[in-house]
Every structure is written in C-alpha cells, then in structure tokens.
Amino acid sequence: MKFLPILPFLKDYPFLRPSRHILGKIDRGIVFEFALENAKKMLRDLLERGHAEIMPEEKSLFCFGCDKPCREFCREKAITERIEWDRCNLCSECFRNCVFSISPDIYREYELNVRVSALSYIMMRSAVSQFSDASRRRFATSLARSYRNAMENDRSEMLPEIMASNFGIRMFRNEGIAVHVTSYLKASSRIRSPEWKLYNRSLRNGFVELTLREFYRIVEEHLRDLFSERMPEIEGIEPLKEIVIRYEGKRKYERIEGVRDISLFPPCMKKILSDLESSVNVSHTARFALTSFLLNLGYTVDEILQMFRAAPDFDEEKARYQIEHIAGQRGAGKEYEVPSCSTMKTYHNCVAECRVNHPLEYYRRRVHEGGGGKAEGKSGRDKAHS
Amino acid sequence: MPSVFVDTITKSYLIQKFSEYYSRAEVDLPKNMNSREWAFVSVESIPEFVMKRHISFENEVELRGYMVKNPPLHAYHSSAYYEKPDAGTMDEKGWKGADLIFDIDADHLPKGGLSEAKRQIIRLHDLLEGDFGAKDMKIVFSGSRGYHIHVCDKEFTGLDSPERREIVDYLMMNGLVFEEVMNSGFQKLRISKCMVKTLEKIIRNGKAREVLGLRKKSIEKAERIIQGNRDLLISGDFRKLPKSVKNRLHILFEECRKKLMIHIDPPVTADVKRLIRLPGSLHGKTSFKAVPLTRDSIEDFKPLRDAVAFGDEMVRVRVKSRVRFNLNDTEYRLKPGKHELPENAAVFLICRNVALYGW
C-alpha cells in the first residue's frame, strides 16, 4: 500500500519531505475545514503562548517484518537486508512502491490523518508568510520548539534516523548518537548556551558525541530554518491571517533607526568609541563592528568619519572609502550586517556579559526600556567605564 | 605595502626571473581549479600594487600561459568555489562552497618566530586530523612569515562563517575558563593533563611556593593527593585537591591554555571567500616559493633553505642600505654599495627593496 510505512510518522511530523506526495491538490471540503480548525488552534497557541501541544503516538516502521522488495526502487542503494540510513534522503521511491498491506479501513484512516495534518501545517506556514519577519520568526521558533518537545516524548525507534535523513544530518548510533561535526556546527553556532561550545564536547574523527535529547535540539535548529522560509499564498485561510494580524497588533513596533543615544550603546561599542577617542589603536574587526553598528542607527558616513579622526593611523581618504564600502555605497553594493555577539567574542571585541545575542538587540532593549532593565551588562565587567 | 622599485632595469630583470620560474616551476593546482577565482599582482605593475581579480582558468595550460606572459609578483586563488568565478560581484559569482583555511603567522605569535609557527602548524594538522577527521589537507609554507593549511574535504566546504568561527574558538580555546571539574571534551582534557604535569613539575623543582604561593603543608598534602588520584586529576576532576591549591589552579590553567591554544589568524579561517596564495608560486616580498608540504616533509623543512627558488649564478647588484640575512645556509653581512651575489640572494634583496640590479 502506497506510503504505508511512513504514514504514521507523517501524521505526527507533517514537515517531513514525503508529506508532499500525500497532500495532493488542495481542495475546499471536509478535509480542508478540519485542517483549518486544527491550524487555528495551533497557530493561536504558537503566536500567543509560544508553544503548542503536540502529542505523538508511538509507532514502528513496518519495514522490519518485510522482505523489502521495494529495494530495487531505491536510487541511493540504501536498502539491503537492513536500511542504510546514512544513504537515505527520504526521496520516498521505496514507500511509493510499498507492497506491504493492512486492512483498507485502517489505511484510509492513516492517510486521512496525514492529509489533515499536512494541510494544517501548510496553511499555518502560508498564513505567516504573508506578514512581517517578526511574526514568521515567532511562529518558526515556537513550532520548532514544540516539535522538539514532541520528539523527546516520542519513543518510536527509528525517529532519529528519519529526522537525520530528512535534514541531511550525518550521524550514527553508539551508546548515544554521534553526529558529524559539520552537522553539529550548523546548529551549535546559533545556540548560545556554553555547553554547546565545541570545546565542551568530545570530538573525535569528525564526530561529536550527543545524547538523544541533544540530537533533537539540533533537529530543532533545522526545523526553525525550514519554518522560517516563506511559502506561497493559499486561498481560504482568512481566519488564520486574522490570528496573525491580531498578534501583530499587540506587538509594539520597536524601531531604533534614528534613535541616537550613545549612553545606551552596548559596552563593546562604547569601548571601541572610547579607544578611538583616546587614540588607542583599534583592530580592523572592531572598526568594522562600530561602523556597521552606527550605520544601522542611521549615522551618516561623515558623522562616522568624525569619530575615527582621533585614531593614530587616521587617513581620511582611506577611512571614508572603507566606511562607504561597509555602507554598501562602494564595491559590490552590499550593505554589511553588524557582527553578532558571538563574532564579537571570537575577535576579542566583546567586553561584557550582556545576555543578548546581538549588539543591536542590546540597544533596542535599552531604547525601549528607557535605559534600565534586563539588558544592562554586569557593570563590574563593563570595561568601557573603568 | 608595495615595495617601490623605480629602476626599469631592475624591474625587467625581475620580470625575466619570475617568468623563467613560472615556465619551469610546478605549481600545486587546487582541486576544481575552474571553479576558483584567480587574482594576481603583476611584476609589471611595480611600483603600483595593482591586483587583477575575477580571473578564471579552465586548465593548467591556460594558467601557466598567463603566468609566464604576465609573471605575477603575487598569485592567489579563491578558497571558494563559484558557479561563475570570473563574474565581477559576489552575487553574480554564485558561491558553492569554500575550503577551510588556516593561517599561522610568525609575527602574530607571542614568541618563537618561524620555528614556533612550524611547531604550531604541525599541532594544528594533527588536531584537524584527529579531532575533526580531516583527510584532504594541504600544508603550505607561505613564502614569507608563516604557514597555511587548506582543508579540502567535502564535508567542510559547505560551512558558513559562524560555523567556521566555532572551529576558531575550539582551536584557540576562546572563552574557555577554569572549572574544578573539566571532564567534558578533549580540549579540556588536554588542559587538565597539562595542569597536572605542570603542578607535579613545579612541586618537584621546589617552585610551588614561588609560583603558586603555597605553604609547605599544602604542598605536602597536594603531593599525597596527586599520588593517590593522578588518573582522576588527569581526567579533569580537581575537587580532591586542598582548597589552598584549588584557589591557585587558575594560574596553571591559564599557562596551559596559552601553551595549548593554536594561534591561528581568526578572520582568515572565518572568511568563506578568501584569496589565498597559490602553493608553488613565488612570494613577491621575499622571492621565496610558497612550498607545498606534507606532514612528513615539514619535519625537516627549513624555509630559508628549502623555499629558495633561484640558483647561485653570480649577479651584480647595488645594495641600498646595510643588511644582514641568512639564506641557503649562508650568512650575509652587506654594506651599501656594489656587490656580486648569488642570484637567490640578489633577487631576495631586490624583492626586499634593499637592492637594485646591475652596477
């Protein structure tokens, strides 16, 4: 029966690649209405509460009891006596040609469940795609986290392999799960907590040892990327769009462009500024960071130039060229982004522990909190003032 | 910055020498050379330092033809692979991936110069192999003051900048701080092992008081504990040591961290579209060859002997200022004025901008 073995997984995880084969054409009808109802509840939870309850069922892959005649359809030669997951990319040719069968009633129910689940998922993504980046980010982060929680509670045996194949994560099982360092870094470079720093891990022959929970944390990052992608519009999902509009209305619009208050700058930028003023030699990476930061707040090239004037090696022509380059007025015309906190740390330009991810995030918070609150760094380590 | 040769005879001599080199030399071609961007500073452009970029070649014959005809003072290729390597902007080029590059520069090391740079690059190579499982690696002497490693394994070419920076943090141990229990991760275990050995050495040499400010009683107690729990300590668990010693462990930690960290140049590794010197080409500031090395051959490699690209036919030069250097196992001390020198020393001095060709 077509797609039978993977159906239970698709019902719980409709973002898996094989779903698209089942979804088919989107028509108004009972499945549509049902999916819309599910999507409404879930989207509201995701945006308002940042979390949706997803309850996976325990499921097993029927393939273990089967001789797997489908192997001849596998383009990656991933099916032998067993399944070679590291070769599989879930292209679904094997599932499409599945000859295993169960009672037609149960099959139909499975299939229907998958269609509802996949449709709900597509509807939500389509709805948030029509709005701001912030809403889509909120949706993507919340849904990815909710799925991670679901996976953690899901004891289904082949779940890690299926996720790894779907997202191209290189892994193999030992006592825990060994993930290739490149797959690990793609996720860990965006996770701030120290235990994800590579030196806190056992790294041998290119593989990092992880627990199952940690493995799902990596999957979560892939999910977040996937859910952040825009999707074309589907007709008939107005109720979902209304949910997003309501959410956006509540969110205060936090603009910082044009707000210029050096006293609210993050410690790293203050430090670079004060170094420049006192003619200390400032590294290239630090100059770049400050320039991109100031440009983001709406400072002009000439204003920024003034700040570099006291630098010991100041050369007006060169400095102007570089500032204009960063502003995207030169070269390839690409405007550069402000380096994140982790980049600042790597280049030794970070001088305090502010508990933010990005210098602009610090500034935005300070501006909107009227200069106090959470984003204030621990002043003892704030070298800019000492 | 640009060396300034004003003298046209010197310039034509250099063009001739570099061109000769490229007609006979074996350059070490990067893999997928036709997906790389190439860039050159030609000898011809002296005294200006003009880089011609966005060049692409289909094969070695094309590349060699170009370099013999326009001998480069500096020759580079991109670490990145592109759809259209000769397109003028990054967007049009179409980034497909990039080798992972490491640069150790002798002048950025706290001490030790070129020979320390060599030790560091060997350690880096072994870490990349053992920890990261890198296999397709090239070690290259830069032709001047350092060494490079190019990791070309396919797994690593897709990494973006933030991910490459995590590798930098791993190698440089950025942000690693002392904890009483440091048993997760091999980098920490390496530090722990070094700390125990350093502590033992300090005690053995009777320096514990001087270096760590410990009293005799604490030292004796520490010694006993080390004897009974050496494996536990080496595995990164320092909790059993007496408090007075634990309070001082951060000193050993810092010392070991400094000793074990690898001093790579962070922006080079983080960059996904760097231009890097073509292995086998000449470095225009020294005339030395950027020598491709292996893990075996680097052990006996001596830059000032093995990277010398020119012969010892005698050449007349005018030395502009007093200069001392060692080349090809020969010590030179020259005063300003006319000298007859082996070709390799002559070209070296011209590239260093301290001599002109002819009398």
XYZ file of C-alpha atoms in Angstrom:
745
model
C 0.000 0.000 0.000
C 1.421 3.287 -1.136
C 3.467 5.133 1.507
C 2.139 2.855 4.231
C 5.272 2.565 6.427
C 5.899 6.289 6.660
C 2.268 7.387 7.166
C 2.287 7.231 10.973
C 5.418 9.390 11.029
C 3.956 11.891 8.592
C 0.850 12.269 10.698
C 2.928 13.365 13.693
C 5.612 15.192 11.695
C 3.942 16.621 8.590
C 7.033 18.674 7.752
C 8.869 15.502 6.648
C 9.594 15.518 2.945
C 7.358 12.580 1.930
C 4.228 14.522 3.054
C 4.140 16.407 -0.191
C 3.354 13.182 -2.075
C 0.265 12.560 0.023
C -1.085 16.075 0.230
C -2.044 16.283 -3.440
C -4.194 19.127 -4.690
C -5.670 21.457 -2.120
C -9.478 21.489 -2.418
C -12.130 23.015 -0.211
C -14.035 20.280 1.524
C -14.291 18.384 4.718
C -10.532 17.732 4.975
C -9.867 21.423 4.379
C -12.323 22.548 7.059
C -10.963 20.078 9.538
C -7.382 21.087 8.836
C -8.286 24.767 9.171
C -9.830 24.182 12.601
C -6.675 22.404 13.780
C -4.464 25.093 12.315
C -6.414 27.885 14.037
C -5.935 26.420 17.465
C -2.306 25.608 16.877
C -1.359 28.938 15.325
C -3.029 30.859 18.142
C -1.093 28.818 20.691
C 2.156 29.264 18.826
C 1.915 33.025 18.456
C 0.252 33.913 21.748
C 1.824 31.347 24.086
C 4.917 30.411 22.147
C 4.072 26.776 22.402
C 1.652 24.190 21.025
C 0.937 20.790 22.480
C 1.877 18.079 20.016
C 1.199 14.524 21.154
C 2.962 11.950 19.013
C 1.890 8.320 19.070
C 4.341 5.521 19.487
C 4.829 3.986 16.089
C 7.046 1.412 14.458
C 8.276 1.124 10.950
C 6.513 -1.829 9.292
C 9.596 -2.445 7.177
C 11.315 -4.628 9.784
C 8.979 -7.531 9.134
C 9.161 -7.211 5.375
C 11.495 -8.691 2.741
C 11.711 -5.206 1.217
C 11.092 -5.904 -2.474
C 10.970 -2.115 -2.735
C 14.763 -2.059 -2.625
C 15.021 -2.113 -6.428
C 13.408 1.331 -6.488
C 15.958 2.928 -4.201
C 18.180 5.291 -6.160
C 20.666 5.651 -3.306
C 21.085 1.887 -2.797
C 20.161 2.407 0.830
C 18.056 -0.724 1.260
C 19.836 -4.018 1.796
C 18.867 -6.588 4.418
C 18.517 -3.529 6.562
C 18.110 0.147 5.840
C 21.321 2.120 5.397
C 20.048 5.370 6.812
C 23.198 7.345 6.108
C 22.490 6.963 2.398
C 18.761 7.608 2.593
C 17.412 11.062 1.783
C 13.734 10.158 2.208
C 13.081 10.510 -1.521
C 10.174 8.080 -0.887
C 10.526 5.941 -4.013
C 10.526 2.848 -1.793
C 7.430 3.969 0.089
C 5.668 4.745 -3.159
C 6.223 1.169 -4.264
C 5.395 -0.478 -0.952
C 3.659 -3.860 -1.272
C 3.023 -4.412 2.426
C -0.676 -4.232 3.260
C -3.064 -3.805 6.178
C -6.819 -3.501 6.468
C -8.057 -0.911 3.939
C -10.094 0.861 6.631
C -7.090 1.433 8.836
C -5.035 2.506 5.832
C -7.657 5.059 4.815
C -7.732 6.467 8.298
C -3.963 6.797 8.365
C -3.982 8.501 5.038
C -6.728 10.910 6.020
C -4.891 11.822 9.213
C -1.770 12.613 7.257
C -3.675 14.795 4.835
C -5.271 16.789 7.616
C -2.013 17.163 9.454
C -0.004 18.130 6.355
C -2.649 20.582 5.227
C -2.825 22.279 8.647
C 0.926 22.670 8.589
C 0.993 24.164 5.091
C -1.879 26.522 5.968
C -0.087 27.913 9.002
C 3.123 28.457 7.090
C 1.281 30.107 4.255
C -0.579 32.399 6.650
C 2.531 33.674 8.449
C 4.342 34.088 5.130
C 2.064 36.987 4.255
C 3.210 39.044 7.266
C 6.297 40.521 8.931
C 9.556 38.713 9.541
C 8.959 39.033 13.267
C 5.708 37.047 13.141
C 7.248 34.407 10.970
C 10.193 34.168 13.340
C 7.924 33.814 16.328
C 5.969 31.091 14.538
C 9.101 29.238 13.411
C 10.784 29.352 16.812
C 7.669 28.260 18.688
C 6.750 25.463 16.314
C 10.312 24.121 16.157
C 10.490 24.062 19.947
C 7.104 22.355 20.176
C 8.246 19.642 17.786
C 11.424 19.170 19.756
C 9.351 18.553 22.880
C 7.195 16.148 20.908
C 10.221 14.222 19.658
C 11.645 13.997 23.156
C 8.466 12.248 24.264
C 8.313 10.047 21.209
C 9.929 6.671 21.797
C 9.466 5.475 18.221
C 12.567 3.541 17.378
C 13.659 4.941 14.021
C 12.723 8.556 14.671
C 16.310 9.911 14.897
C 17.286 8.181 11.649
C 14.231 9.503 9.837
C 14.934 13.068 11.017
C 18.621 12.790 10.122
C 17.810 11.543 6.615
C 15.240 14.254 6.111
C 17.632 17.063 7.053
C 20.892 15.593 5.791
C 22.362 15.326 9.289
C 25.280 12.868 9.249
C 25.047 10.592 12.262
C 25.419 7.079 13.564
C 24.352 5.397 16.757
C 26.622 4.168 19.501
C 25.743 4.418 23.191
C 24.336 7.787 22.300
C 24.334 9.429 18.934
C 27.455 10.526 17.093
C 26.852 13.478 14.794
C 29.345 14.759 12.242
C 30.962 17.971 13.418
C 29.748 19.934 10.386
C 26.114 18.990 11.079
C 26.725 19.789 14.736
C 28.191 23.226 13.996
C 25.318 24.251 11.756
C 23.109 24.093 14.809
C 25.507 24.815 17.666
C 26.860 28.018 16.145
C 23.436 29.503 16.784
C 22.869 28.134 20.260
C 24.278 30.412 22.908
C 24.456 28.218 25.948
C 28.073 27.320 26.812
C 27.612 23.562 26.796
C 27.206 23.811 23.031
C 30.660 25.305 22.559
C 32.650 22.756 20.623
C 35.400 22.556 23.245
C 32.880 21.311 25.770
C 32.298 18.255 23.596
C 34.102 15.060 22.815
C 35.185 15.422 19.234
C 36.993 12.545 17.582
C 37.468 11.716 13.909
C 34.980 14.366 12.965
C 32.134 13.128 15.146
C 30.613 14.711 18.253
C 29.005 12.530 20.930
C 25.471 13.582 21.817
C 22.534 12.353 23.828
C 19.214 11.767 22.131
C 17.833 14.982 23.635
C 20.766 16.957 22.281
C 20.304 15.380 18.893
C 16.711 16.643 18.817
C 17.994 20.096 19.769
C 19.978 20.001 16.540
C 16.902 18.919 14.614
C 15.089 21.879 16.182
C 17.518 24.302 14.506
C 16.854 22.701 11.131
C 13.130 22.977 11.788
C 13.441 26.633 12.664
C 15.158 27.283 9.329
C 12.540 25.339 7.446
C 9.610 27.061 9.156
C 11.153 30.465 8.555
C 11.015 30.067 4.792
C 8.252 31.893 3.019
C 5.520 29.960 1.282
C 3.021 30.898 -1.422
C -0.475 32.001 -0.531
C -3.317 29.506 -0.135
C -6.868 30.678 -0.623
C -9.465 30.270 2.075
C -7.288 30.686 5.153
C -8.525 34.150 6.203
C -9.234 33.014 9.772
C -5.544 32.166 10.149
C -4.450 35.520 8.758
C -6.693 37.235 11.274
C -4.867 35.450 14.050
C -1.556 36.802 12.772
C -2.987 40.319 12.383
C -4.235 40.251 15.959
C -0.812 39.126 17.143
C 0.971 41.842 15.180
C -1.378 44.460 16.575
C -0.410 43.590 20.118
C 3.254 43.726 19.387
C 4.681 47.131 19.890
C 6.631 48.252 16.893
C 10.166 48.567 18.049
C 12.092 50.808 15.763
C 15.523 52.093 16.644
C 16.656 53.729 13.445
C 17.159 57.417 14.095
C 17.433 56.997 17.858
C 20.905 58.237 18.751
C 21.907 57.918 22.334
C 25.489 56.866 22.912
C 24.781 56.289 26.607
C 22.550 53.388 25.578
C 25.189 51.753 23.360
C 26.310 48.258 24.327
C 29.588 48.077 26.295
C 31.545 46.731 23.314
C 30.671 49.726 21.131
C 31.319 52.171 23.966
C 34.717 50.588 24.458
C 35.640 50.917 20.782
C 34.470 54.525 20.788
C 36.441 55.412 23.883
C 39.532 53.661 22.490
C 39.219 55.699 19.331
C 38.818 58.905 21.294
C 41.876 58.185 23.394
C 43.874 57.276 20.266
C 44.366 53.654 21.233
C 44.965 51.526 18.164
C 41.723 49.709 17.375
C 41.657 46.460 15.398
C 40.156 46.263 11.959
C 37.374 43.940 13.127
C 36.427 46.396 15.884
C 36.328 49.334 13.474
C 34.145 47.298 11.172
C 31.784 46.418 14.032
C 31.419 50.029 15.177
C 30.914 51.343 11.653
C 28.222 48.838 10.764
C 26.532 49.468 14.111
C 26.463 53.252 13.612
C 25.237 52.919 10.031
C 22.381 50.800 11.327
C 21.313 53.548 13.704
C 21.240 55.990 10.820
C 24.556 57.794 11.309
C 25.940 59.254 8.089
C 29.328 58.456 6.591
C 30.600 61.940 7.539
C 29.461 61.620 11.136
C 31.186 58.274 11.436
C 34.321 59.674 9.841
C 34.485 62.279 12.628
C 34.583 59.531 15.240
C 37.608 57.934 13.623
C 39.511 61.184 13.441
C 41.466 60.613 16.650
C 42.680 57.158 15.600
C 46.502 57.064 15.493
C 46.606 55.922 11.868
C 43.743 58.071 10.621
C 43.776 58.545 6.862
C 40.665 60.399 5.787
C 40.548 59.118 2.238
C 41.034 55.506 3.211
C 38.640 55.668 6.146
C 35.947 57.248 4.003
C 36.380 54.577 1.369
C 36.026 51.835 3.953
C 33.000 53.353 5.643
C 31.309 53.812 2.286
C 32.166 50.232 1.435
C 30.510 48.967 4.609
C 27.513 51.167 3.888
C 27.171 49.464 0.522
C 27.991 52.599 -1.467
C 31.124 51.026 -2.912
C 32.280 47.738 -4.352
C 29.559 45.174 -4.816
C 26.970 47.476 -3.238
C 26.327 45.074 -0.424
C 25.439 46.584 2.921
C 27.184 44.697 5.697
C 25.439 43.488 8.820
C 26.506 44.290 12.361
C 28.531 41.360 13.782
C 26.700 39.259 16.351
C 27.892 38.840 19.939
C 29.492 35.522 19.087
C 31.505 37.118 16.304
C 32.492 39.934 18.657
C 33.697 37.318 21.144
C 35.752 35.423 18.588
C 37.598 38.595 17.611
C 38.057 39.640 21.236
C 35.847 42.683 20.821
C 33.334 41.593 23.463
C 33.961 43.255 26.822
C 30.932 42.365 28.955
C 28.339 39.700 29.547
C 25.084 41.387 28.474
C 22.910 38.310 27.976
C 21.879 39.293 24.492
C 22.718 37.757 21.120
C 23.401 40.893 19.228
C 24.690 44.419 19.919
C 21.615 45.866 18.196
C 19.355 43.750 20.391
C 21.022 45.322 23.426
C 20.461 48.804 22.040
C 16.868 48.084 21.043
C 16.087 46.869 24.537
C 17.747 49.796 26.208
C 15.921 52.254 23.962
C 12.553 50.692 24.699
C 13.131 50.194 28.373
C 14.127 53.802 28.799
C 17.665 52.985 29.759
C 17.238 50.399 32.502
C 16.310 46.800 32.846
C 17.494 43.419 31.764
C 19.916 44.293 29.056
C 22.260 46.163 31.384
C 25.575 44.324 31.483
C 27.183 43.342 34.724
C 28.871 46.619 35.385
C 31.841 45.023 37.139
C 32.962 43.565 33.816
C 31.988 46.560 31.805
C 35.455 47.734 30.901
C 34.150 50.718 28.991
C 33.519 52.538 32.227
C 36.652 51.567 34.065
C 52.638 47.615 1.378
C 54.094 47.982 -2.109
C 57.789 47.749 -2.481
C 58.978 50.718 -4.528
C 61.338 49.864 -7.364
C 61.832 52.885 -9.546
C 64.559 51.405 -11.657
C 63.384 49.980 -15.008
C 66.380 47.669 -15.445
C 65.738 46.104 -12.066
C 62.106 45.694 -12.997
C 62.869 43.967 -16.301
C 65.373 41.716 -14.550
C 62.687 40.714 -12.062
C 60.118 40.130 -14.790
C 62.604 37.884 -16.569
C 63.468 35.916 -13.421
C 59.848 35.430 -12.331
C 58.800 34.474 -15.852
C 61.612 31.908 -16.052
C 60.481 30.495 -12.754
C 56.891 30.046 -13.928
C 57.945 28.395 -17.163
C 59.729 25.643 -15.256
C 58.059 25.586 -11.841
C 55.493 23.095 -10.720
C 52.626 24.902 -9.171
C 50.337 22.900 -6.960
C 46.910 23.302 -8.504
C 43.888 23.480 -6.245
C 41.169 20.990 -6.920
C 38.338 22.189 -9.168
C 40.617 24.934 -10.444
C 37.993 26.049 -12.968
C 35.519 26.962 -10.191
C 38.027 29.257 -8.495
C 38.578 32.945 -8.825
C 42.209 33.852 -9.545
C 43.957 37.110 -8.704
C 47.414 38.458 -9.479
C 49.651 41.385 -8.748
C 51.949 41.506 -11.750
C 55.639 42.389 -11.565
C 54.853 44.708 -14.461
C 52.621 46.868 -12.253
C 55.526 47.896 -9.976
C 55.784 50.455 -8.374
C 51.992 50.358 -8.099
C 50.452 47.420 -6.286
C 47.545 46.628 -8.566
C 45.612 43.438 -8.083
C 43.803 41.983 -11.069
C 40.887 39.903 -9.827
C 37.922 37.928 -11.129
C 40.048 35.847 -13.484
C 39.213 32.234 -14.280
C 41.084 29.423 -15.988
C 39.806 26.217 -17.485
C 43.010 24.256 -17.029
C 46.666 24.283 -16.084
C 47.871 25.199 -19.591
C 45.832 28.401 -19.542
C 47.074 29.291 -16.065
C 50.705 28.646 -16.882
C 50.456 30.577 -20.132
C 49.109 33.543 -18.214
C 51.797 33.440 -15.534
C 54.700 33.118 -17.979
C 53.355 36.004 -20.032
C 52.443 38.278 -17.100
C 54.696 36.967 -14.339
C 52.981 37.685 -11.026
C 54.682 39.200 -8.016
C 51.863 37.582 -6.028
C 49.476 34.865 -7.232
C 46.263 33.946 -5.450
C 43.221 31.763 -5.907
C 39.972 31.865 -4.005
C 39.318 29.416 -1.209
C 35.767 29.429 -2.578
C 34.218 27.513 -5.442
C 31.900 29.542 -7.658
C 29.381 28.983 -10.431
C 30.913 31.882 -12.346
C 34.337 32.600 -10.846
C 35.076 35.448 -13.247
C 31.913 37.439 -12.504
C 32.545 40.911 -11.082
C 30.416 40.777 -7.935
C 29.873 38.208 -5.237
C 26.184 37.866 -6.038
C 26.880 37.056 -9.662
C 29.678 34.665 -8.803
C 27.345 32.193 -7.072
C 29.128 30.752 -4.036
C 29.186 26.941 -3.978
C 31.445 26.289 -1.011
C 34.963 27.003 0.191
C 37.983 25.161 1.528
C 38.619 25.674 5.209
C 41.777 27.772 5.551
C 44.136 28.234 8.480
C 46.961 30.733 8.697
C 49.688 30.813 11.301
C 51.801 33.931 11.071
C 55.118 34.007 12.921
C 54.670 37.713 13.635
C 51.389 37.092 15.476
C 52.909 34.575 17.875
C 53.837 35.631 21.393
C 57.293 34.138 20.878
C 59.355 31.735 18.821
C 59.098 33.139 15.301
C 59.084 30.904 12.246
C 60.184 27.751 14.015
C 57.373 28.114 16.546
C 54.988 28.709 13.636
C 56.117 25.390 12.224
C 55.518 23.608 15.532
C 52.078 25.173 15.712
C 51.118 24.189 12.197
C 52.129 20.589 12.905
C 49.968 20.546 16.034
C 47.136 22.133 14.095
C 47.436 19.494 11.389
C 47.269 16.694 13.935
C 44.274 18.232 15.712
C 42.408 18.684 12.451
C 43.134 15.083 11.572
C 42.446 13.501 14.957
C 39.584 15.618 16.263
C 37.935 16.850 13.092
C 38.638 13.825 10.913
C 40.054 15.995 8.126
C 41.864 13.954 5.481
C 42.322 16.056 2.368
C 44.742 18.635 3.776
C 47.484 20.730 2.249
C 50.207 22.294 4.359
C 51.936 25.219 2.682
C 54.816 27.466 3.684
C 53.535 30.958 2.900
C 56.747 32.119 1.266
C 57.243 34.695 3.970
C 56.453 34.588 7.665
C 54.084 31.686 8.156
C 52.302 28.524 7.185
C 48.864 27.726 5.813
C 46.656 24.658 5.925
C 43.913 24.149 3.356
C 41.291 21.587 4.349
C 39.550 20.482 1.164
C 37.380 17.626 2.471
C 33.930 17.949 1.000
C 32.203 17.809 4.383
C 33.766 21.109 5.427
C 33.334 23.133 2.253
C 29.681 23.942 2.959
C 30.364 25.588 6.335
C 29.291 29.173 6.738
C 31.235 31.875 8.615
C 29.646 31.461 12.069
C 30.330 27.736 11.913
C 33.933 28.324 10.921
C 34.258 30.743 13.835
C 33.225 27.939 16.187
C 36.188 25.966 14.859
C 38.391 29.000 15.571
C 37.048 29.127 19.134
C 37.779 25.433 19.559
C 41.373 25.734 18.386
C 42.099 28.998 20.219
C 40.101 27.892 23.274
C 38.324 31.258 23.207
C 36.060 31.700 26.200
C 37.297 28.587 27.963
C 37.562 29.247 31.704
C 38.798 27.226 34.643
C 36.342 24.990 36.460
C 37.051 22.487 39.213
C 35.608 19.768 37.036
C 36.738 19.883 33.431
C 35.947 16.433 32.140
C 33.905 17.148 29.041
C 35.654 17.451 25.709
C 39.172 16.646 24.634
C 40.387 20.233 24.608
C 39.604 20.465 28.330
C 41.191 17.097 28.977
C 44.338 18.282 27.230
C 44.431 21.277 29.536
C 43.767 19.149 32.615
C 46.600 16.810 31.749
C 48.947 19.735 31.209
C 47.884 21.262 34.546
C 48.624 18.083 36.484
C 52.014 17.708 34.812
C 52.882 21.344 35.402
C 51.845 21.091 39.044
C 53.990 17.993 39.502
C 56.937 19.691 37.862
C 56.569 22.809 39.974
C 56.472 20.761 43.157
C 59.395 18.585 42.056
C 61.508 21.643 41.339
C 60.599 23.220 44.645
C 58.913 26.175 42.935
C 55.409 25.679 44.360
C 55.873 28.430 46.867
C 57.283 30.891 44.413
C 54.872 30.236 41.533
C 51.669 29.382 43.371
C 52.315 30.988 46.742
C 51.680 27.718 48.597
C 52.782 26.850 52.114
C 54.828 23.769 52.887
C 51.886 21.948 54.461
C 49.638 22.490 51.430
C 52.400 21.322 49.132
C 52.876 18.097 51.041
C 49.168 17.450 51.111
C 48.860 18.158 47.403
C 51.694 15.748 46.664
C 49.968 12.940 48.531
C 46.667 13.587 46.796
C 48.282 13.696 43.368
C 49.961 10.361 44.015
C 46.730 8.668 45.009
C 44.436 10.288 42.445
C 46.554 11.004 39.422
C 44.139 9.472 36.897
C 41.180 11.276 38.398
C 43.007 14.606 38.222
C 44.170 13.999 34.666
C 40.568 13.237 33.736
C 39.790 16.814 34.746
C 38.376 16.399 38.259
C 40.308 18.657 40.655
C 37.872 18.570 43.562
C 40.088 16.402 45.767
C 42.951 18.879 45.882
C 43.287 21.017 49.026
C 41.470 24.306 48.895
C 44.651 26.370 49.009
C 45.828 24.621 45.823
C 42.446 24.817 44.111
C 42.409 28.555 44.641
C 45.606 28.803 42.624
C 44.762 26.379 39.845
C 43.574 29.137 37.552
C 47.202 30.196 37.217
C 48.153 26.772 35.881
C 45.028 26.733 33.767
C 45.950 29.980 32.052
C 49.500 28.831 31.492
C 48.336 25.566 29.930
C 45.656 27.237 27.864
C 48.262 29.579 26.424
C 50.565 26.679 25.747
C 47.934 24.511 24.077
C 45.922 27.037 22.120
C 46.756 27.346 18.458
C 47.498 30.859 17.298
C 45.630 30.951 14.041
C 44.560 34.207 12.429
C 40.762 34.158 13.100
C 39.444 36.222 10.156
C 41.289 34.011 7.647
C 39.507 30.895 8.856
C 36.128 32.593 9.261
C 36.158 34.038 5.761
C 34.309 31.967 3.159
C 35.715 33.845 0.196
C 39.352 34.498 0.929
C 42.078 34.829 -1.648
C 44.989 32.573 -0.751
C 48.462 32.350 -2.147
C 48.837 29.727 -4.855
C 51.007 26.903 -3.483
C 54.160 26.670 -5.571
C 54.063 30.339 -6.590
C 56.577 32.984 -5.518
C 56.055 35.477 -2.715
C 56.864 38.891 -4.158
C 58.173 40.333 -0.920
C 60.816 37.631 -0.481
C 61.135 35.763 -3.808
C 60.642 32.596 -1.776
C 58.491 29.801 -3.034
C 55.224 29.045 -1.233
C 56.252 25.436 -0.718
C 53.607 22.704 -0.552
C 54.497 20.343 2.298
C 53.285 17.091 3.757
C 53.066 16.020 7.370
C 56.311 14.073 6.824
C 58.252 16.593 4.784
C 57.519 19.512 7.099
C 59.587 17.969 9.903
C 62.893 18.672 8.135
C 61.688 21.719 6.221
C 63.871 24.806 6.603
C 62.253 27.831 4.960
C 65.457 29.806 4.413
C 66.976 26.850 2.587
C 64.099 24.867 1.085
C 61.943 27.751 -0.119
C 64.744 29.389 -2.074
C 63.604 29.415 -5.681
C 66.631 30.745 -7.516
C 70.106 29.449 -8.291
C 73.607 30.622 -7.397
C 74.821 32.122 -10.654
C 76.585 35.365 -9.680
C 74.726 38.622 -10.224
C 75.808 42.239 -9.789
C 73.637 44.391 -7.567
C 73.793 47.737 -5.794
C 72.815 47.386 -2.172
C 70.955 50.449 -0.895
C 71.399 50.058 2.843
C 73.266 47.922 5.317
C 71.672 44.475 5.551
C 72.200 41.169 7.367
C 70.449 37.935 6.486
C 70.800 34.204 6.269
C 69.950 32.388 3.068
C 70.673 28.886 1.791
C 72.881 28.207 4.819
C 74.982 31.278 4.046
C 75.329 34.241 6.354
C 75.403 37.615 4.596
C 76.508 40.957 6.067
C 76.438 43.607 3.387
C 77.254 47.281 3.390
C 75.677 49.716 0.945
C 77.391 49.644 -2.467
C 78.281 47.280 -5.288
C 78.191 43.546 -4.645
C 78.312 40.376 -6.665
C 75.891 37.881 -5.118
C 74.326 34.527 -5.926
C 71.135 35.009 -7.895
C 68.959 33.838 -4.976
C 70.412 36.464 -2.636
C 70.213 39.136 -5.334
C 66.543 38.512 -6.125
C 65.775 38.305 -2.402
C 67.308 41.734 -1.774
C 65.547 43.264 -4.771
C 62.208 41.933 -3.515
C 63.015 43.231 -0.031
C 63.614 46.603 -1.698
C 67.199 46.920 -0.455
C 69.000 46.388 -3.738
C 68.874 47.354 -7.401
C 70.037 45.299 -10.354
C 73.421 45.967 -12.030
C 76.406 48.220 -11.355
